[in-house]
Coordinates of C-alpha atoms (C1' of nucleotides) in Angstrom, one line a residue:
Chain A
X17 CA 0.0 0.0 0.0
X18 CA 1.6 3.2 -1.2
X19 CA 1.3 6.1 1.2
X20 CA 2.1 9.7 0.3
X21 CA 3.0 11.9 3.3
X22 CA 1.0 15.1 2.8
X23 CA 1.9 16.6 6.2
X24 CA 3.1 15.3 9.5
X25 CA -0.2 13.8 10.4
X26 CA -1.8 13.2 7.1
X27 CA -1.1 10.4 4.5
X28 CA -2.8 9.8 1.2
X29 CA -3.5 6.6 -0.7
X30 CA -3.8 7.8 -4.3
X31 CA -6.9 6.8 -6.1
X32 CA -6.4 3.8 -8.4
X33 CA -9.1 1.6 -10.0
X34 CA -11.6 0.6 -8.7
X35 CA -11.3 3.3 -6.0
X36 CA -13.7 6.2 -6.6
X37 CA -11.9 8.6 -4.2
X38 CA -8.5 8.6 -2.5
X39 CA -7.8 7.2 1.0
X40 CA -6.6 9.6 3.7
X41 CA -5.0 8.3 6.9
X42 CA -4.5 10.7 9.8
X43 CA -1.6 9.4 11.8
X44 CA 2.0 10.0 12.7
X45 CA 4.5 7.7 11.0
X46 CA 4.9 5.6 14.1
X47 CA 1.2 5.1 14.5
X48 CA 0.7 3.8 11.0
X49 CA -0.4 0.1 11.0
X50 CA 2.4 -2.4 10.3
X51 CA 1.5 -3.8 6.9
X52 CA 2.8 -7.2 7.8
X53 CA 0.5 -7.5 10.8
X54 CA -2.6 -5.5 9.9
X55 CA -4.2 -5.1 6.6
X56 CA -6.4 -2.1 7.6
X57 CA -4.9 0.3 5.0
X58 CA -6.1 -2.1 2.3
X59 CA -9.5 -1.9 3.9
X60 CA -9.3 2.0 3.7
X61 CA -8.7 1.5 -0.1
X62 CA -11.5 -1.0 -0.4
X63 CA -14.0 1.4 1.3
X64 CA -13.0 4.0 -1.3
X65 CA -14.8 1.8 -4.0
X66 CA -18.2 2.1 -2.4
X67 CA -21.0 3.7 -4.6
X68 CA -21.6 7.4 -3.8
X69 CA -18.6 7.9 -1.6
X70 CA -17.5 11.5 -1.4
X71 CA -14.2 13.2 -0.7
X72 CA -12.1 10.3 0.6
X73 CA -12.1 7.1 2.6
X74 CA -10.7 8.3 5.9
X75 CA -8.8 6.5 8.7
X76 CA -8.2 7.9 12.2
X77 CA -4.9 7.5 14.1
X78 CA -6.2 4.5 16.0
X79 CA -7.0 2.6 12.8
X80 CA -6.8 -1.2 12.8
X81 CA -8.2 -4.2 11.1
X82 CA -12.0 -4.8 11.3
X83 CA -14.9 -6.5 9.5
X84 CA -14.9 -5.0 6.0
X85 CA -14.2 -1.4 7.0
X86 CA -11.3 -0.7 9.3
X87 CA -12.0 0.2 12.9
X88 CA -11.1 3.9 13.0
X89 CA -12.7 4.4 9.6
X90 CA -15.0 7.3 8.4
X91 CA -16.8 7.2 5.0
X92 CA -19.6 9.4 3.8
X93 CA -21.9 8.6 0.8
X94 CA -24.1 11.0 -1.1
X95 CA -27.7 9.8 -0.5
X96 CA -29.2 11.4 -3.6
X97 CA -26.4 10.0 -5.9
X98 CA -26.7 6.3 -5.2
X99 CA -24.8 6.5 -1.9
X100 CA -24.8 3.2 0.0
X101 CA -25.1 2.3 3.6
X102 CA -23.0 -0.7 4.8
X103 CA -23.4 -2.5 8.1
X104 CA -19.7 -3.2 8.1
X105 CA -19.2 0.5 8.2
X106 CA -20.9 0.7 11.6
X107 CA -19.6 -2.6 13.0
X108 CA -21.2 -5.4 15.0
X109 CA -21.5 -3.4 18.2
X110 CA -24.0 -0.8 16.9
X111 CA -23.8 2.6 18.8
X112 CA -21.1 1.3 21.1
X113 CA -19.9 4.4 22.9
X114 CA -18.8 6.2 26.0
X115 CA -20.6 8.1 28.8
X116 CA -18.7 10.2 31.2
X117 CA -20.1 11.4 34.6
X118 CA -18.5 13.9 36.9
X119 CA -18.8 13.6 40.7
X120 CA -18.9 16.5 43.1
X121 CA -16.0 14.9 44.9
X122 CA -12.2 15.1 44.6
X123 CA -9.9 12.1 44.6
X124 CA -8.4 13.0 48.0
X125 CA -11.9 12.9 49.5
X126 CA -12.5 9.4 48.0
X127 CA -9.3 7.6 49.0
X128 CA -10.6 5.9 52.2
X129 CA -13.9 4.8 50.5
X130 CA -12.5 3.7 47.1
X131 CA -12.5 0.0 47.9
X132 CA -16.1 0.1 49.2
X133 CA -17.1 2.2 46.2
X134 CA -15.6 -0.3 43.7
X135 CA -17.2 -3.2 45.6
X136 CA -20.6 -1.5 45.3
X137 CA -20.1 -0.7 41.6
X138 CA -18.9 -4.3 40.9
X139 CA -22.1 -5.7 42.5
X140 CA -24.4 -3.2 40.8
X141 CA -23.0 -3.6 37.3
X142 CA -24.2 -6.6 35.4
X143 CA -21.3 -7.8 33.2
X144 CA -19.7 -10.6 31.3
X145 CA -20.9 -12.6 28.3
X146 CA -24.7 -13.2 28.3
X147 CA -25.9 -13.2 31.9
X148 CA -27.7 -10.5 33.9
X149 CA -29.0 -7.0 33.4
X150 CA -30.6 -4.0 35.2
X151 CA -33.8 -4.7 33.4
X152 CA -35.2 -7.9 32.0
X153 CA -37.9 -7.2 29.4
X154 CA -40.0 -10.2 28.6
X155 CA -42.6 -8.5 26.4
X156 CA -41.9 -7.2 23.0
X157 CA -43.9 -4.0 23.6
X158 CA -41.7 -2.7 26.3
X159 CA -38.5 -3.7 24.4
X160 CA -40.0 -1.7 21.4
X161 CA -40.3 1.3 23.7
X162 CA -36.5 1.0 24.5
X163 CA -35.7 0.6 20.8
X164 CA -37.8 3.8 20.0
X165 CA -36.9 5.8 23.0
X166 CA -33.4 5.0 24.1
X167 CA -32.2 7.1 27.0
X168 CA -35.4 9.2 26.9
X169 CA -37.4 6.1 27.7
X170 CA -35.1 5.1 30.6
X171 CA -35.4 8.6 32.0
X172 CA -39.2 8.5 31.6
X173 CA -39.1 5.4 33.7
X174 CA -37.2 7.1 36.5
X175 CA -33.7 6.0 35.6
X176 CA -32.2 9.5 35.3
X177 CA -33.0 13.2 35.2
X178 CA -34.1 15.5 32.3
X179 CA -30.8 17.2 32.3
X180 CA -29.1 14.0 31.2
X181 CA -30.9 14.1 27.9
X182 CA -29.4 17.5 27.0
X183 CA -26.0 15.9 27.5
X184 CA -26.7 12.9 25.2
X185 CA -26.0 12.7 21.5
X186 CA -29.4 13.1 19.7
X187 CA -30.9 14.1 23.1
X188 CA -30.9 10.5 24.0
X189 CA -32.6 8.8 21.1
X190 CA -32.0 8.4 17.4
X191 CA -35.0 9.3 15.2
X192 CA -36.5 6.8 12.7
X193 CA -35.9 3.7 14.7
X194 CA -37.9 0.9 13.1
X195 CA -38.4 -2.0 15.6
X196 CA -40.3 -3.9 12.8
X197 CA -36.9 -4.4 11.1
X198 CA -35.4 -6.0 14.1
X199 CA -35.6 -9.9 13.9
X200 CA -37.2 -12.0 16.6
X201 CA -33.8 -13.6 17.2
X202 CA -32.2 -10.1 17.9
X203 CA -35.1 -9.3 20.2
X204 CA -34.6 -12.6 22.1
X205 CA -30.9 -11.9 22.5
X206 CA -31.5 -8.3 23.6
X207 CA -34.4 -8.9 26.0
X208 CA -32.3 -10.0 28.9
X209 CA -29.4 -7.6 28.4
X210 CA -30.8 -4.1 28.8
X211 CA -28.5 -2.5 31.3
X212 CA -25.4 -4.7 31.1
X213 CA -21.8 -4.0 30.4
X214 CA -20.8 -7.0 28.3
X215 CA -17.2 -8.0 28.0
X216 CA -14.1 -7.5 25.8
X217 CA -12.9 -3.8 25.9
X218 CA -16.1 -2.6 27.7
X219 CA -15.7 -1.3 31.2
X220 CA -16.9 1.0 33.9
X221 CA -14.1 3.0 35.4
X222 CA -13.7 5.3 38.4
X223 CA -11.3 8.0 37.2
X224 CA -9.8 11.3 38.3
X225 CA -9.1 14.4 36.2
X226 CA -5.3 14.4 36.0
X227 CA -4.6 17.3 33.7
X228 CA -6.7 20.1 32.2
X229 CA -5.5 21.6 28.8
X230 CA -8.2 24.2 28.4
X231 CA -9.7 25.6 31.6
X232 CA -12.7 27.4 30.0
X233 CA -13.8 24.4 28.0
X234 CA -13.3 22.0 30.9
X235 CA -15.4 24.2 33.1
X236 CA -18.2 24.3 30.5
X237 CA -18.0 20.5 30.4
X238 CA -18.3 20.4 34.2
X239 CA -14.7 19.2 34.8
X240 CA -11.9 20.4 37.1
X241 CA -8.5 19.1 38.2
X242 CA -8.6 16.3 40.8
X243 CA -12.3 15.6 40.3
X244 CA -13.6 12.0 40.4
X245 CA -15.4 10.8 37.3
X246 CA -17.1 7.6 36.1
X247 CA -16.6 6.5 32.5
X248 CA -18.8 3.8 31.0
X249 CA -17.9 2.1 27.7
X250 CA -20.5 -0.3 26.3
X251 CA -22.8 -0.9 23.4
X252 CA -25.8 -2.8 22.1
X253 CA -24.8 -6.3 23.2
X254 CA -26.3 -9.3 21.5
X255 CA -29.1 -7.3 19.9
X256 CA -26.8 -5.1 17.8
X257 CA -24.6 -8.0 16.9
X258 CA -27.6 -10.0 15.6
X259 CA -29.0 -7.0 13.7
X260 CA -25.6 -6.6 11.9
X261 CA -25.5 -10.3 11.1
X262 CA -29.1 -10.3 9.8
X263 CA -28.7 -7.2 7.5
X264 CA -25.3 -8.2 6.1
X265 CA -26.9 -11.4 4.9
X266 CA -29.8 -9.6 3.3
X267 CA -27.6 -7.2 1.6
X268 CA -25.2 -9.9 0.3
X269 CA -28.2 -11.4 -1.5
X270 CA -29.4 -8.2 -3.2
X271 CA -26.2 -6.3 -4.0
X272 CA -25.8 -7.7 -7.5
X273 CA -29.5 -6.7 -8.2
X274 CA -28.6 -3.1 -7.3
X275 CA -25.6 -3.3 -9.7
X276 CA -23.1 -3.1 -6.8
X277 CA -19.8 -5.0 -6.8
X278 CA -17.3 -4.7 -4.0
X279 CA -13.8 -6.0 -3.6
X280 CA -14.5 -7.7 -0.2
X281 CA -17.8 -9.4 0.5
X282 CA -17.7 -8.0 4.1
X283 CA -18.4 -4.6 2.5
X284 CA -22.0 -5.8 1.8
X285 CA -24.1 -2.6 1.3
X286 CA -27.2 -1.3 -0.4
X287 CA -28.3 2.2 -1.5
X288 CA -29.5 4.3 1.4
X289 CA -32.7 4.9 -0.6
X290 CA -33.4 1.2 -1.3
X291 CA -35.7 -1.0 0.8
X292 CA -32.7 -2.9 2.2
X293 CA -30.8 0.3 3.0
X294 CA -33.8 1.8 4.8
X295 CA -34.5 -1.5 6.6
X296 CA -30.9 -1.6 7.9
X297 CA -31.0 2.1 9.0
X298 CA -34.3 1.5 10.8
X299 CA -32.9 -1.5 12.7
X300 CA -29.6 0.2 13.3
X301 CA -31.3 3.2 14.9
X302 CA -33.3 0.8 17.1
X303 CA -30.0 -0.8 18.2
X304 CA -28.5 2.6 18.8
X305 CA -31.4 3.5 21.1
X306 CA -30.9 0.2 22.9
X307 CA -27.2 1.1 23.5
X308 CA -28.1 4.5 24.8
X309 CA -30.7 3.1 27.2
X310 CA -28.1 0.6 28.2
X311 CA -25.6 3.3 29.2
X312 CA -28.4 5.3 30.9
X313 CA -29.3 2.4 33.1
X314 CA -25.7 1.6 34.0
X315 CA -25.2 5.2 34.9
X316 CA -28.2 5.2 37.1
X317 CA -27.0 2.1 38.9
X318 CA -23.6 3.8 39.4
X319 CA -25.3 7.0 40.8
X320 CA -27.1 5.0 43.4
X321 CA -23.9 3.4 44.5
X322 CA -22.1 6.7 44.6
X323 CA -24.8 8.3 46.6
X324 CA -24.8 5.4 49.2
X325 CA -21.1 5.1 49.6
X326 CA -19.8 8.7 49.1
X327 CA -22.9 10.9 49.4
X328 CA -21.8 12.4 46.1
X329 CA -23.9 13.2 43.0
X330 CA -22.8 12.3 39.4
X331 CA -23.6 14.8 36.6
X332 CA -23.5 13.7 33.0
X333 CA -20.7 15.3 31.0
X334 CA -21.8 13.6 27.7
X335 CA -22.8 10.4 26.0
X336 CA -21.5 9.7 22.5
X337 CA -21.3 6.8 20.1
X338 CA -18.3 5.7 18.1
X339 CA -20.0 3.0 15.9
X340 CA -22.8 4.5 13.9
X341 CA -24.0 5.7 10.5
X342 CA -26.0 9.0 10.4
X343 CA -27.7 11.0 7.7
X344 CA -26.0 14.5 8.1
X345 CA -25.7 17.6 6.0
X346 CA -22.2 18.6 4.9
X347 CA -20.6 20.8 2.3
X348 CA -19.3 18.8 -0.7
X349 CA -17.6 20.8 -3.4
X350 CA -19.3 24.0 -2.1
X351 CA -22.9 22.6 -2.0
X352 CA -24.8 21.3 1.0
X353 CA -25.5 17.6 0.5
X354 CA -27.3 14.9 2.6
X355 CA -24.6 12.3 3.4
X356 CA -24.7 8.9 5.1
X357 CA -21.7 9.3 7.4
X358 CA -20.3 6.0 8.6
X359 CA -18.2 6.2 11.7
X360 CA -16.8 2.9 12.8
X361 CA -14.4 3.3 15.7
X362 CA -14.6 7.0 15.1
X363 CA -16.3 9.7 17.2
X364 CA -18.4 12.6 16.0
X365 CA -16.8 15.8 17.1
X366 CA -19.1 18.8 16.6
X367 CA -17.3 22.2 16.5
X368 CA -18.3 25.3 18.6
X369 CA -21.4 26.9 17.1
X370 CA -23.0 23.8 15.8
X371 CA -26.8 23.9 16.0
X372 CA -27.1 20.4 17.4
X373 CA -25.2 21.4 20.6
X374 CA -27.2 22.2 23.7
X375 CA -27.1 25.9 24.7
X376 CA -24.5 25.5 27.5
X377 CA -22.0 23.8 25.1
X378 CA -22.7 26.0 22.0
X379 CA -19.6 28.1 22.5
X380 CA -17.2 25.3 23.3
X381 CA -18.1 22.4 21.1
X382 CA -19.1 18.8 21.8
X383 CA -17.3 16.7 24.4
X384 CA -15.5 13.8 22.7
X385 CA -14.8 10.9 25.0
X386 CA -11.8 8.8 24.3
X387 CA -11.3 5.7 26.5
X388 CA -7.7 4.6 26.8
X389 CA -6.7 1.0 27.2
X390 CA -7.3 -0.6 30.6
X391 CA -5.2 0.9 33.3
X392 CA -3.9 3.8 31.2
X393 CA -5.4 7.3 30.8
X394 CA -8.5 8.4 28.9
X395 CA -9.1 11.8 27.3
X396 CA -11.8 14.4 26.9
X397 CA -11.5 16.3 23.6
X398 CA -13.7 18.8 21.8
X399 CA -14.5 19.5 18.1
X400 CA -12.8 22.2 16.1
X401 CA -14.1 24.4 13.2
X402 CA -13.2 23.4 9.7
X403 CA -11.9 19.9 10.5
X404 CA -11.7 17.3 7.7
X405 CA -13.5 13.9 7.8
X406 CA -17.1 15.2 8.4
X407 CA -16.5 16.3 12.0
X408 CA -15.0 13.1 13.2
X409 CA -12.0 12.0 15.3
X410 CA -10.5 8.9 16.9
X411 CA -12.3 6.7 19.4
X412 CA -9.6 5.1 21.6
X413 CA -6.2 3.6 21.7
X414 CA -6.6 1.1 18.9
X415 CA -5.5 -2.5 19.0
X416 CA -2.0 -3.6 17.8
X417 CA -2.2 -7.2 19.1
X418 CA -5.1 -9.6 18.3
X419 CA -6.8 -11.0 21.4
X420 CA -4.9 -14.3 20.8
X421 CA -1.6 -12.5 20.6
X422 CA -2.4 -10.5 23.8
X423 CA -3.2 -13.7 25.7
X424 CA 0.0 -15.3 24.5
X425 CA 2.1 -12.3 25.6
X426 CA 0.6 -12.5 29.1
X427 CA 1.3 -16.2 29.5
X428 CA 2.9 -16.9 32.9
X429 CA 2.2 -13.3 34.1
X430 CA -0.6 -12.0 36.3
X431 CA -2.5 -9.2 34.7
X432 CA -4.5 -8.3 37.8
X433 CA -1.4 -8.0 39.9
X434 CA 0.2 -5.8 37.2
X435 CA -2.8 -3.4 37.3
X436 CA -2.9 -3.4 41.1
X437 CA 0.9 -2.6 41.1
X438 CA 0.0 0.5 39.2
X439 CA -2.7 1.4 41.8
X440 CA -5.6 0.4 39.5
X441 CA -8.1 -1.8 41.4
X442 CA -10.0 -4.3 39.4
X443 CA -13.4 -5.8 40.0
X444 CA -14.7 -8.7 38.0
X445 CA -13.1 -10.0 34.7
X446 CA -11.6 -13.3 33.9
X447 CA -7.9 -13.7 33.8
X448 CA -8.1 -14.3 30.1
X449 CA -10.4 -11.2 29.6
X450 CA -7.8 -9.0 31.4
X451 CA -4.9 -10.5 29.4
X452 CA -6.7 -9.6 26.2
X453 CA -7.1 -6.0 27.3
X454 CA -3.7 -5.2 28.7
X455 CA -2.1 -1.9 27.6
X456 CA 0.6 -3.8 25.6
X457 CA -2.2 -4.9 23.2
X458 CA -3.0 -1.3 22.3
X459 CA -1.4 1.8 20.8
X460 CA -0.4 4.6 23.2
X461 CA -3.7 6.6 23.6
X462 CA -1.7 9.8 24.2
X463 CA 0.1 9.4 20.9
X464 CA -3.2 8.7 19.2
X465 CA -4.8 11.8 20.6
X466 CA -1.8 14.0 19.8
X467 CA -1.9 12.8 16.2
X468 CA -5.7 13.5 16.0
X469 CA -5.1 17.0 17.4
X470 CA -2.1 17.5 15.1
X471 CA -4.2 16.5 12.1
X472 CA -6.8 19.2 13.0
X473 CA -9.5 16.8 13.9
X474 CA -10.1 17.9 17.5
X475 CA -8.5 19.6 20.5
X476 CA -7.5 18.2 23.9
X477 CA -9.5 19.4 27.0
X478 CA -8.6 17.0 29.8
X479 CA -6.8 13.8 30.6
X480 CA -8.3 11.3 33.1
X481 CA -6.5 8.5 35.0
X482 CA -8.1 5.3 36.3
X483 CA -8.5 4.6 40.0
X484 CA -10.4 1.4 39.6
X485 CA -12.1 -0.6 36.9
X486 CA -15.1 -2.9 36.6
X487 CA -14.7 -5.3 33.7
X488 CA -16.9 -8.0 32.2
Chain B
dA27 C1' -17.8 -6.8 19.7
dT28 C1' -20.5 -11.6 20.1
dG29 C1' -25.2 -17.2 23.6
dT30 C1' -16.4 -16.1 21.6
dT31 C1' -17.4 -21.3 14.7
dC32 C1' -25.4 -21.1 12.3

DNA sequence: ATGTTC
C-alpha cells in the first residue's frame, strides 16, 4: 500500500481503480499500522470503492483491522447520488460508545472509600458474556419502547433526570428507529441484556481528572483538576450483533441486483434509498437506542452506589457513540448535501457553534470521550471548526495485538497483579479477559490523541487517570 | 464486539 505523506499527520493513498476517491490516513508515521501484521490500510482503499462515496475514505490515528471497514474508519456517501449504507461501516456493536459522569468529589476525598465504592459498583454492574442486566424485558412492547426511546425512555421510567438528555448525542434517542426491522432472534438476544456491560474492551471505570489543557472548555463541560469521574464504555450487546448479522446477509443477496460490486464481501451494502438500505438504517437506529438506554441504566446504577457510599452526585458530562451511520448535511464541493456518514471506531466531534449542541455547550463544542486501554489514561476532547472527515476524530487507543496475541504475551504473568501494582483496582473480569485488554495490546492513547489534534480533527481538553475498573 | 465457529 503506497502512502504519500502530505503533512506530519496526514497520509494519502492515491486513487487507483476501482477506487472512486483517494484514501486519507490521519496518523504519525509511528502510528501507521504495520502492513505485515494488519491489513487495515487495504481496507481503507476497499472502502473507497463504495458507490456514492464523497471526498475520501478516511482513517483515524487508532485505525486497525476490522470486519470489511477498518476500525477507525470514516466514510460518507451522497444519499441522492446512489450512496450506500454498509453494516460493516458501523460494526457489529452498533452505537457502542462512551458516557462520562463527573462527581462533586475530589480524589483525595474518595481515597478511604474507594474500595467500598468499587465493591458496590462491581455488584451493581451486570457484566460478562450473556448473563444478567438491570432490566429484563420479557414482552416485546416494552422492548420496542426501548428501541424507539433510548435514554429518553429510561429517564421517563425514572432512571435518570431530564438534564441527562441535554448531554446525550441526539438528546438520548435516534429518530427513525424501526423495531419492525429487528428480527425475533435479535429481540430474544437483547431482551435480557438491557443495562449490562458485556465483555471485551467494555468497562466501567472510576477515574480522576489528572490534567486540564483548556480551563474554559473543561469548566463548561463540568470538569476540574482532581475531580472524580465515572466512564462507562459499552454498546448494544447481542441485539446489535444480531442486527448486523441479519442485515449483512440480506444485503449480500441483493447487492448484484442493485448493480453493486465490492472487492470484499464484508463490504456488503445497499443504496440508502433502497428497501434494504432503509431497513438496515431503521434496525440500526433501534440498536442505537438500545445502546443509549443501556448506558443510561448503568449510569443510574452507578449513581445509586455513589450516593450510598460517598454521598456524592454524578452529573452527566456527555454520552457519544463511536459506531454509527448518520444522515447528516455537509458541504461537498461547495454545496450542502445529505450524506450517510459511517463512523466505525470514530467519534463525532461537533465544533463550537454547531446547532445540534445544547445551549450550554454551544460556544465550546461537543465533548468527545476517548477511553484509553485498561489501566492507562483516557481523554476528553472537543470538536474544532473546519476539521476534515465530516466532524469526526479517533475513538480510543486502537489495538495492535489480536486477542490471541495478547493472551500469549501475558502467559505466565498475572494481569490483575500488574494493574494493582499501578494502583488500579480491578473488580470482575476473567484472567483471560484481562490479558486480552492489557495496555501492551494497544497503541499509546496519548500518541493517538496527539496525532488527532495535530491533524486538525479535535483539541484536547482534559486527561483522566483510572482509580479502579469494573470489567466483564 | 458476540449465547467467543449457524
